[in-house]
Amino acid sequence: QVQLVESGGGLVQAGGSLRISCAASGRTFSSYAMGWFRQAPGTEREFVAGINWSGGTTYYADSVKGRFTISRDNAKNTVYLQMNSLKPEDTAVYFCAAGGPRYGVTSTPNAYGYWGHGTQVTVSS
């Protein structure tokens, strides 16, 4: 069965850094785009970052551009999100998405076929 398991979330103070990971199992996603989305209480899920199949193309939401870096290791079937200069407004549950387009990257949730259950990231002020 396909599983996406996020890890690395936690509590960090504003200005700090955190690296979260998403390990996929059950099938390989090396031929598909992957991404990260987040959802804060009372808000809709929003796109954070995406990465194409090879890792050569990345795409970021304006709110995290320059602070976050998405990467992937296809040999490990894993995608990462390095979060630097964290702000309280980054507080959310971060969800891993897999099974995106085989070409390019998209910010559209419906383009991804598989989702993890999320990892909580809390940034204190």
PDB file of C-alpha atoms in Angstrom:
ATOM      1  CA  GLN A   1       0.000   0.000   0.000  1.00  0.00           C
ATOM      2  CA  VAL A   2       1.141   3.512  -0.744  1.00  0.00           C
ATOM      3  CA  GLN A   3       2.174   5.509   2.286  1.00  0.00           C
ATOM      4  CA  LEU A   4       3.624   8.978   2.663  1.00  0.00           C
ATOM      5  CA  VAL A   5       4.997   9.656   6.121  1.00  0.00           C
ATOM      6  CA  GLU A   6       6.102  13.136   7.135  1.00  0.00           C
ATOM      7  CA  SER A   7       8.590  13.693   9.923  1.00  0.00           C
ATOM      8  CA  GLY A   8      10.710  16.422  11.437  1.00  0.00           C
ATOM      9  CA  GLY A   9       8.006  18.820  12.518  1.00  0.00           C
ATOM     10  CA  GLY A  10       8.107  20.471  15.888  1.00  0.00           C
ATOM     11  CA  LEU A  11       8.355  23.691  17.824  1.00  0.00           C
ATOM     12  CA  VAL A  12      10.875  26.345  16.850  1.00  0.00           C
ATOM     13  CA  GLN A  13      11.230  30.018  17.701  1.00  0.00           C
ATOM     14  CA  ALA A  14      10.905  32.750  15.107  1.00  0.00           C
ATOM     15  CA  GLY A  15      14.028  33.101  13.009  1.00  0.00           C
ATOM     16  CA  GLY A  16      14.975  29.488  13.486  1.00  0.00           C
ATOM     17  CA  SER A  17      15.190  26.611  11.047  1.00  0.00           C
ATOM     18  CA  LEU A  18      13.571  23.256  10.622  1.00  0.00           C
ATOM     19  CA  ARG A  19      13.872  20.458   8.089  1.00  0.00           C
ATOM     20  CA  ILE A  20      10.929  18.192   7.449  1.00  0.00           C
ATOM     21  CA  SER A  21      10.948  14.999   5.417  1.00  0.00           C
ATOM     22  CA  CYS A  22       8.456  12.854   3.587  1.00  0.00           C
ATOM     23  CA  ALA A  23       9.286   9.221   2.962  1.00  0.00           C
ATOM     24  CA  ALA A  24       7.135   7.358   0.465  1.00  0.00           C
ATOM     25  CA  SER A  25       6.636   3.621   0.315  1.00  0.00           C
ATOM     26  CA  GLY A  26       4.534   1.192  -1.660  1.00  0.00           C
ATOM     27  CA  ARG A  27       5.564   2.592  -5.021  1.00  0.00           C
ATOM     28  CA  THR A  28       8.244   4.796  -6.469  1.00  0.00           C
ATOM     29  CA  PHE A  29       7.501   8.446  -7.238  1.00  0.00           C
ATOM     30  CA  SER A  30      10.765   9.153  -8.987  1.00  0.00           C
ATOM     31  CA  SER A  31       8.956   9.913 -12.262  1.00  0.00           C
ATOM     32  CA  TYR A  32       6.505  12.387 -10.763  1.00  0.00           C
ATOM     33  CA  ALA A  33       6.482  15.822  -9.244  1.00  0.00           C
ATOM     34  CA  MET A  34       6.193  16.094  -5.479  1.00  0.00           C
ATOM     35  CA  GLY A  35       5.259  18.973  -3.263  1.00  0.00           C
ATOM     36  CA  TRP A  36       4.497  20.454   0.122  1.00  0.00           C
ATOM     37  CA  PHE A  37       1.280  22.111   1.201  1.00  0.00           C
ATOM     38  CA  ARG A  38       0.267  23.539   4.557  1.00  0.00           C
ATOM     39  CA  GLN A  39      -2.891  24.301   6.442  1.00  0.00           C
ATOM     40  CA  ALA A  40      -3.298  26.519   9.485  1.00  0.00           C
ATOM     41  CA  PRO A  41      -6.359  26.332  11.751  1.00  0.00           C
ATOM     42  CA  GLY A  42      -9.388  27.910  10.122  1.00  0.00           C
ATOM     43  CA  THR A  43      -7.690  28.285   6.736  1.00  0.00           C
ATOM     44  CA  GLU A  44      -7.663  26.440   3.451  1.00  0.00           C
ATOM     45  CA  ARG A  45      -4.782  24.251   2.433  1.00  0.00           C
ATOM     46  CA  GLU A  46      -2.210  26.255   0.513  1.00  0.00           C
ATOM     47  CA  PHE A  47       0.679  25.411  -1.749  1.00  0.00           C
ATOM     48  CA  VAL A  48       4.162  25.851  -0.308  1.00  0.00           C
ATOM     49  CA  ALA A  49       6.687  24.303  -2.689  1.00  0.00           C
ATOM     50  CA  GLY A  50       6.942  21.806  -5.510  1.00  0.00           C
ATOM     51  CA  ILE A  51       9.703  19.909  -7.257  1.00  0.00           C
ATOM     52  CA  ASN A  52       9.759  18.083 -10.569  1.00  0.00           C
ATOM     53  CA  TRP A  53      10.700  14.464 -11.053  1.00  0.00           C
ATOM     54  CA  SER A  54      14.449  15.021 -11.314  1.00  0.00           C
ATOM     55  CA  GLY A  55      14.760  17.818  -8.771  1.00  0.00           C
ATOM     56  CA  GLY A  56      15.979  20.188 -11.465  1.00  0.00           C
ATOM     57  CA  THR A  57      12.934  22.447 -11.326  1.00  0.00           C
ATOM     58  CA  THR A  58      11.426  23.937  -8.184  1.00  0.00           C
ATOM     59  CA  TYR A  59       8.528  26.273  -7.557  1.00  0.00           C
ATOM     60  CA  TYR A  60       7.673  28.206  -4.388  1.00  0.00           C
ATOM     61  CA  ALA A  61       4.821  30.202  -3.013  1.00  0.00           C
ATOM     62  CA  ASP A  62       5.683  33.891  -2.760  1.00  0.00           C
ATOM     63  CA  SER A  63       5.286  33.740   1.006  1.00  0.00           C
ATOM     64  CA  VAL A  64       8.198  31.305   1.414  1.00  0.00           C
ATOM     65  CA  LYS A  65      10.405  32.196  -1.535  1.00  0.00           C
ATOM     66  CA  GLY A  66      13.976  32.791  -0.432  1.00  0.00           C
ATOM     67  CA  ARG A  67      13.422  31.129   2.934  1.00  0.00           C
ATOM     68  CA  PHE A  68      12.388  27.570   2.101  1.00  0.00           C
ATOM     69  CA  THR A  69      14.150  25.021  -0.082  1.00  0.00           C
ATOM     70  CA  ILE A  70      12.568  21.860  -1.435  1.00  0.00           C
ATOM     71  CA  SER A  71      14.719  18.928  -2.495  1.00  0.00           C
ATOM     72  CA  ARG A  72      14.346  15.246  -3.199  1.00  0.00           C
ATOM     73  CA  ASP A  73      16.322  12.032  -3.138  1.00  0.00           C
ATOM     74  CA  ASN A  74      14.783   9.636  -5.619  1.00  0.00           C
ATOM     75  CA  ALA A  75      16.982   6.773  -4.458  1.00  0.00           C
ATOM     76  CA  LYS A  76      15.287   7.112  -1.072  1.00  0.00           C
ATOM     77  CA  ASN A  77      11.861   7.999  -2.492  1.00  0.00           C
ATOM     78  CA  THR A  78      11.927  11.000  -0.195  1.00  0.00           C
ATOM     79  CA  VAL A  79      11.251  14.714  -0.461  1.00  0.00           C
ATOM     80  CA  TYR A  80      12.504  17.363   1.966  1.00  0.00           C
ATOM     81  CA  LEU A  81      11.641  20.901   2.927  1.00  0.00           C
ATOM     82  CA  GLN A  82      14.328  23.020   4.535  1.00  0.00           C
ATOM     83  CA  MET A  83      12.693  25.945   6.308  1.00  0.00           C
ATOM     84  CA  ASN A  84      14.840  28.889   7.345  1.00  0.00           C
ATOM     85  CA  SER A  85      14.021  32.263   8.879  1.00  0.00           C
ATOM     86  CA  LEU A  86      10.769  30.855  10.164  1.00  0.00           C
ATOM     87  CA  LYS A  87       7.946  33.210  11.045  1.00  0.00           C
ATOM     88  CA  PRO A  88       4.925  32.692  13.305  1.00  0.00           C
ATOM     89  CA  GLU A  89       2.724  32.785  10.216  1.00  0.00           C
ATOM     90  CA  ASP A  90       4.489  29.637   9.001  1.00  0.00           C
ATOM     91  CA  THR A  91       2.757  27.733  11.783  1.00  0.00           C
ATOM     92  CA  ALA A  92       0.640  25.021  10.181  1.00  0.00           C
ATOM     93  CA  VAL A  93       0.309  21.347   9.502  1.00  0.00           C
ATOM     94  CA  TYR A  94       2.570  20.575   6.578  1.00  0.00           C
ATOM     95  CA  PHE A  95       1.413  17.931   4.121  1.00  0.00           C
ATOM     96  CA  CYS A  96       3.501  16.007   1.642  1.00  0.00           C
ATOM     97  CA  ALA A  97       2.025  15.409  -1.801  1.00  0.00           C
ATOM     98  CA  ALA A  98       3.185  12.868  -4.355  1.00  0.00           C
ATOM     99  CA  GLY A  99       2.117  11.579  -7.737  1.00  0.00           C
ATOM    100  CA  GLY A 100       2.130  14.997  -9.393  1.00  0.00           C
ATOM    101  CA  PRO A 101       2.733  15.671 -13.081  1.00  0.00           C
ATOM    102  CA  ARG A 102       5.367  13.673 -14.916  1.00  0.00           C
ATOM    103  CA  TYR A 103       6.508  16.916 -16.494  1.00  0.00           C
ATOM    104  CA  GLY A 104       6.971  20.174 -14.650  1.00  0.00           C
ATOM    105  CA  VAL A 105       5.573  21.308 -11.314  1.00  0.00           C
ATOM    106  CA  THR A 106       2.153  22.489 -10.240  1.00  0.00           C
ATOM    107  CA  SER A 107       0.656  24.246  -7.238  1.00  0.00           C
ATOM    108  CA  THR A 108      -2.765  22.708  -7.799  1.00  0.00           C
ATOM    109  CA  PRO A 109      -3.688  20.194  -5.069  1.00  0.00           C
ATOM    110  CA  ASN A 110      -5.868  18.142  -7.400  1.00  0.00           C
ATOM    111  CA  ALA A 111      -2.845  17.367  -9.570  1.00  0.00           C
ATOM    112  CA  TYR A 112      -1.336  15.223  -6.818  1.00  0.00           C
ATOM    113  CA  GLY A 113      -2.679  11.736  -6.289  1.00  0.00           C
ATOM    114  CA  TYR A 114      -1.232  10.867  -2.901  1.00  0.00           C
ATOM    115  CA  TRP A 115      -1.017  12.701   0.396  1.00  0.00           C
ATOM    116  CA  GLY A 116       0.581  12.230   3.765  1.00  0.00           C
ATOM    117  CA  HIS A 117      -1.222  12.871   7.023  1.00  0.00           C
ATOM    118  CA  GLY A 118       0.827  15.925   7.904  1.00  0.00           C
ATOM    119  CA  THR A 119       3.387  17.050  10.427  1.00  0.00           C
ATOM    120  CA  GLN A 120       2.870  19.983  12.772  1.00  0.00           C
ATOM    121  CA  VAL A 121       5.232  22.938  12.548  1.00  0.00           C
ATOM    122  CA  THR A 122       4.819  25.562  15.241  1.00  0.00           C
ATOM    123  CA  VAL A 123       6.803  28.793  15.220  1.00  0.00           C
ATOM    124  CA  SER A 124       6.727  30.807  18.416  1.00  0.00           C
ATOM    125  CA  SER A 125       7.129  34.578  18.452  1.00  0.00           C
TER     126      SER A 125
END
